Tab-separated table of C-alpha atoms and ligand atoms in Angstrom:
chain	number	residue	atom	x	y	z
W	1	UNK	CA	24.671	-11.497	-0.765
W	2	UNK	CA	21.078	-12.235	0.178
W	3	UNK	CA	18.523	-9.464	-0.152
W	4	UNK	CA	16.003	-8.816	2.588
W	5	UNK	CA	12.614	-7.726	1.240
W	6	UNK	CA	9.903	-6.333	3.517
W	7	UNK	CA	6.488	-6.921	1.967
W	8	UNK	CA	3.318	-5.139	3.015
W	9	UNK	CA	1.182	-7.821	4.612
W	10	UNK	CA	-2.051	-8.536	2.760
W	11	UNK	CA	-2.875	-8.326	-0.926
W	12	UNK	CA	0.616	-7.071	-1.831
W	13	UNK	CA	2.542	-9.840	-0.082
W	14	UNK	CA	0.271	-12.488	-1.611
W	15	UNK	CA	0.740	-11.090	-5.144
W	16	UNK	CA	4.514	-10.641	-4.806
W	17	UNK	CA	5.094	-14.098	-3.276
W	18	UNK	CA	3.147	-15.563	-6.196
W	19	UNK	CA	5.351	-13.582	-8.625
W	20	UNK	CA	8.522	-14.781	-6.954
W	21	UNK	CA	7.408	-18.416	-6.888
W	22	UNK	CA	6.372	-18.277	-10.541
W	23	UNK	CA	9.800	-16.801	-11.316
W	24	UNK	CA	11.555	-19.834	-9.835
W	25	UNK	CA	12.156	-18.878	-6.203
W	26	UNK	CA	11.109	-21.631	-3.806
W	27	UNK	CA	10.001	-20.821	-0.276
W	28	UNK	CA	9.669	-24.206	1.461
W	29	UNK	CA	7.978	-22.847	4.598
W	30	UNK	CA	5.661	-20.308	2.910
W	31	UNK	CA	1.933	-20.691	2.495
W	32	UNK	CA	-0.661	-17.910	2.222
W	33	UNK	CA	-2.316	-18.828	5.499
W	34	UNK	CA	0.868	-19.371	7.511
W	35	UNK	CA	1.336	-17.275	10.647
W	36	UNK	CA	5.112	-17.133	10.103
W	37	UNK	CA	6.506	-13.693	9.314
W	38	UNK	CA	9.937	-14.585	7.866
W	39	UNK	CA	10.602	-16.805	4.860
W	40	UNK	CA	13.836	-17.693	3.079
W	41	UNK	CA	14.116	-19.130	-0.395
W	42	UNK	CA	15.795	-22.501	-0.851
W	43	UNK	CA	18.909	-20.928	-2.427
W	44	UNK	CA	19.222	-18.347	0.363
W	45	UNK	CA	19.072	-15.459	-2.095
W	46	UNK	CA	16.019	-13.784	-0.633
W	47	UNK	CA	14.741	-13.245	2.867
W	48	UNK	CA	11.128	-12.072	2.903
W	49	UNK	CA	9.444	-10.513	5.916
W	50	UNK	CA	5.760	-9.636	6.210
W	51	UNK	CA	5.290	-6.194	7.702
W	52	UNK	CA	2.248	-4.017	8.400
W	53	UNK	CA	2.070	-1.622	5.465
W	54	UNK	CA	2.743	1.656	7.353
W	55	UNK	CA	5.921	0.077	8.784
W	56	UNK	CA	7.538	-1.028	5.502
W	57	UNK	CA	9.336	2.297	4.957
W	58	UNK	CA	10.468	2.301	8.606
W	59	UNK	CA	12.268	-1.047	8.174
W	60	UNK	CA	13.805	0.054	4.875
W	61	UNK	CA	14.859	3.518	6.037
W	62	UNK	CA	16.627	2.063	9.070
W	63	UNK	CA	18.327	-0.653	7.022
W	64	UNK	CA	16.505	-3.526	8.767
W	65	UNK	CA	15.334	-4.446	5.249
W	66	UNK	CA	17.163	-3.730	1.978
W	67	UNK	CA	14.042	-3.226	-0.085
W	68	UNK	CA	10.335	-2.950	0.567
W	69	UNK	CA	7.192	-3.325	-1.479
W	70	UNK	CA	4.209	-1.290	-0.374
W	71	UNK	CA	1.275	0.681	-1.753
W	72	UNK	CA	2.050	4.199	-2.925
W	73	UNK	CA	-0.994	5.372	-0.918
W	74	UNK	CA	0.765	4.310	2.284
W	75	UNK	CA	4.038	5.947	1.201
W	76	UNK	CA	2.279	9.252	0.486
W	77	UNK	CA	0.371	9.153	3.786
W	78	UNK	CA	3.011	7.805	6.160
W	79	UNK	CA	6.458	8.125	4.654
W	80	UNK	CA	6.645	11.200	2.457
W	81	UNK	CA	9.856	12.312	4.216
W	82	UNK	CA	11.498	8.875	4.485
W	83	UNK	CA	15.111	8.616	3.295
W	84	UNK	CA	14.505	5.778	0.839
W	85	UNK	CA	14.764	5.491	-2.925
W	86	UNK	CA	11.624	4.632	-4.835
W	87	UNK	CA	12.998	2.320	-7.519
W	88	UNK	CA	10.077	0.598	-9.231
W	89	UNK	CA	6.385	0.891	-10.009
W	90	UNK	CA	5.181	-2.710	-9.952
W	91	UNK	CA	1.984	-1.899	-11.824
W	92	UNK	CA	-0.003	-4.094	-9.427
W	93	UNK	CA	-2.220	-3.135	-6.507
W	94	UNK	CA	-3.740	-0.353	-8.558
W	95	UNK	CA	-6.310	1.595	-6.592
W	96	UNK	CA	-7.854	5.044	-6.326
W	97	UNK	CA	-8.401	7.321	-3.382
W	98	UNK	CA	-12.022	8.352	-3.098
W	99	UNK	CA	-14.509	10.249	-1.014
W	100	UNK	CA	-17.472	7.952	-0.438
W	101	UNK	CA	-20.776	8.204	1.347
W	102	UNK	CA	-24.054	6.377	1.850
W	103	UNK	CA	-25.514	5.448	-1.558
W	104	UNK	CA	-28.237	7.855	-2.648
W	105	UNK	CA	-27.816	10.184	0.335
W	106	UNK	CA	-26.899	13.779	-0.492
W	107	UNK	CA	-24.020	15.289	1.473
W	108	UNK	CA	-24.133	19.041	1.971
W	109	UNK	CA	-20.552	19.985	1.163
W	110	UNK	CA	-21.121	23.633	2.030
W	111	UNK	CA	-21.212	22.954	5.767
W	112	UNK	CA	-18.422	21.493	7.920
W	113	UNK	CA	-18.340	17.782	7.141
W	114	UNK	CA	-16.928	14.912	9.180
W	115	UNK	CA	-14.599	12.404	7.508
W	116	UNK	CA	-13.618	8.955	8.737
W	117	UNK	CA	-10.317	7.778	7.263
W	118	UNK	CA	-7.062	5.828	7.591
W	119	UNK	CA	-5.502	8.640	5.518
W	120	UNK	CA	-5.829	11.878	7.554
W	121	UNK	CA	-2.965	13.642	5.779
W	122	UNK	CA	-4.211	12.882	2.259
W	123	UNK	CA	-7.813	13.694	3.234
W	124	UNK	CA	-6.901	17.023	4.851
W	125	UNK	CA	-4.786	18.070	1.890
W	126	UNK	CA	-7.528	17.246	-0.585
W	127	UNK	CA	-10.291	19.080	1.260
W	128	UNK	CA	-8.111	22.084	2.109
W	129	UNK	CA	-7.155	22.448	-1.558
W	130	UNK	CA	-10.839	22.529	-2.298
W	131	UNK	CA	-11.460	25.051	0.504
W	132	UNK	CA	-13.740	22.783	2.497
W	133	UNK	CA	-13.935	22.975	6.233
W	134	UNK	CA	-13.574	19.439	7.589
W	135	UNK	CA	-13.383	17.474	10.789
W	136	UNK	CA	-11.155	14.432	10.302
W	137	UNK	CA	-11.504	11.321	12.453
W	138	UNK	CA	-8.487	9.016	12.152
W	139	UNK	CA	-9.527	5.358	12.045
W	140	UNK	CA	-7.394	2.259	11.644
W	141	UNK	CA	-9.536	0.181	9.299
W	142	UNK	CA	-13.077	-0.911	8.445
W	143	UNK	CA	-13.741	2.783	7.784
W	144	UNK	CA	-16.863	1.929	5.757
W	145	UNK	CA	-18.609	1.553	9.109
W	146	UNK	CA	-18.233	5.218	10.046
W	147	UNK	CA	-21.043	6.743	7.933
W	148	UNK	CA	-23.264	3.715	8.556
W	149	UNK	CA	-23.293	4.224	12.311
W	150	UNK	CA	-23.279	8.022	12.270
W	151	UNK	CA	-19.623	8.530	13.205
W	152	UNK	CA	-18.875	10.525	10.037
W	153	UNK	CA	-20.635	12.027	7.018
W	154	UNK	CA	-18.266	10.480	4.493
W	155	UNK	CA	-15.078	8.435	4.306
W	156	UNK	CA	-11.826	8.918	2.410
W	157	UNK	CA	-10.393	5.540	1.486
W	158	UNK	CA	-8.844	3.535	-1.321
W	159	UNK	CA	-11.061	1.718	-3.778
W	160	UNK	CA	-9.677	-1.244	-5.668
W	161	UNK	CA	-12.525	-3.462	-6.903
W	162	UNK	CA	-15.288	-1.408	-5.261
W	163	UNK	CA	-16.609	-4.549	-3.560
W	164	UNK	CA	-16.238	-3.269	0.008
W	165	UNK	CA	-18.170	-0.059	-0.717
W	166	UNK	CA	-20.888	-1.981	-2.507
W	167	UNK	CA	-21.206	-4.610	0.216
W	168	UNK	CA	-21.767	-1.835	2.736
W	169	UNK	CA	-24.224	0.293	0.756
W	170	UNK	CA	-21.776	3.113	0.046
W	171	UNK	CA	-20.920	4.891	-3.211
W	172	UNK	CA	-18.054	6.969	-4.546
W	173	UNK	CA	-18.726	10.719	-4.537
W	174	UNK	CA	-15.352	11.696	-5.987
W	175	UNK	CA	-12.153	9.948	-7.056
W	176	UNK	CA	-9.062	12.085	-6.629
W	177	UNK	CA	-5.747	10.147	-6.696
W	178	UNK	CA	-4.362	7.000	-8.370
W	179	UNK	CA	-1.893	4.622	-6.745
W	180	UNK	CA	0.022	1.396	-7.387
W	181	UNK	CA	2.482	-0.810	-5.508
W	182	UNK	CA	6.038	0.554	-5.344
W	183	UNK	CA	9.442	-0.912	-4.561
W	184	UNK	CA	11.540	1.225	-2.235
W	185	UNK	CA	15.198	0.712	-1.380
W	186	UNK	CA	17.588	1.602	1.412
W	187	UNK	CA	20.230	3.953	-0.100
W	188	UNK	CA	23.179	2.044	1.409
W	189	UNK	CA	21.813	-1.351	0.324
W	190	UNK	CA	21.297	0.101	-3.142
W	191	UNK	CA	25.053	0.654	-3.371
W	192	UNK	CA	26.315	-2.445	-1.548
W	193	UNK	CA	23.867	-4.922	-3.109
W	194	UNK	CA	23.514	-3.114	-6.424
W	195	UNK	CA	23.671	-6.124	-8.749
W	196	UNK	CA	21.426	-8.321	-6.575
W	197	UNK	CA	18.821	-5.582	-6.361
W	198	UNK	CA	18.994	-4.929	-10.115
W	199	UNK	CA	18.484	-8.662	-10.674
W	200	UNK	CA	15.434	-8.705	-8.381
W	201	UNK	CA	13.989	-5.660	-10.143
W	202	UNK	CA	14.490	-7.387	-13.484
W	203	UNK	CA	12.631	-10.501	-12.298
W	204	UNK	CA	9.722	-8.423	-11.036
W	205	UNK	CA	9.620	-6.221	-14.140
W	206	UNK	CA	9.522	-9.307	-16.348
W	207	UNK	CA	6.520	-10.610	-14.434
W	208	UNK	CA	4.859	-7.222	-14.823
W	209	UNK	CA	5.162	-7.462	-18.615
W	210	UNK	CA	3.454	-10.844	-18.584
W	211	UNK	CA	0.415	-9.587	-16.654
C	301	LIG	C1	-8.985	-1.747	1.949
C	301	LIG	C2	-9.588	-0.362	1.847
C	301	LIG	C3	-11.007	-0.651	1.442
C	301	LIG	C4	-10.874	-1.890	0.587
C	301	LIG	C5	-10.881	-1.515	-0.874
C	301	LIG	O1	-9.334	-2.291	3.199
C	301	LIG	O2	-9.495	0.321	3.082
C	301	LIG	O3	-11.801	-0.916	2.564
C	301	LIG	O4	-9.599	-2.486	0.903
C	301	LIG	O5	-10.826	-2.662	-1.696
C	301	LIG	P1	-12.008	-3.071	-2.665
C	301	LIG	O6	-12.387	-1.833	-3.433
C	301	LIG	O7	-11.373	-4.106	-3.566
C	301	LIG	O8	-13.131	-3.629	-1.869
C	301	LIG	P2	-8.550	-3.507	3.830
C	301	LIG	O9	-9.088	-4.768	3.261
C	301	LIG	O10	-7.091	-3.280	3.635
C	301	LIG	O11	-8.923	-3.490	5.355
C	301	LIG	P3	-8.875	-2.337	6.464
C	301	LIG	O12	-9.374	-1.069	5.842
C	301	LIG	O13	-9.783	-2.798	7.523
C	301	LIG	O14	-7.465	-2.189	6.912
C	302	LIG	MG1	-10.752	-1.064	4.384
């Protein structure tokens, strides 16, 4: 039985497709810059779809994909109640959640601060735990812009290499959570396609050891 994997589009799909190809799977129609969203391997063992990261758990929960690979940050923010099994930590896509602001500019944390973020739930939880009064503005990307144009005092966002912050004159004020890419699985698929899924996990785990 073929397994359908939903991959979070972007850095994760590029890394995982590379893994799979290096492990012997051939995807004749795949290239990094293709606009296609579905790829099958030449032995018809895997069907890969490229999905926007917040939607990966939706496809898996509803059984439209058997497994999904997505950042843990997105799972915590968007899918904490999703009925899926988390089966593997891939050890790639490591990043940290951070509060960041304009480099060298002091932020008065004692007053109500404004936060631009793609992660309103994570941001609210963090600041409420720390008893800060905050105004959260939900953005959908390029959040580094917000403090630069006066939309917010700070941002809450993931930092991987730190290049985006640096390129935009921002700096980390506080790191507060660590994340990595996770494999999630539909509970029914996990039973019906048990051996195929175990095999896939083995292939990916082997790659992880080689990194
Ligand atoms: C993510 C994240 C940061 C950046 C972090 O943005 O929101 O902006 O990557 O990576 P770095 O530390 O290696 O620079 P993404 O590229 O996914 O774009 P988006 O925020 O516009 O969706
Ligand atoms: Mg970004």
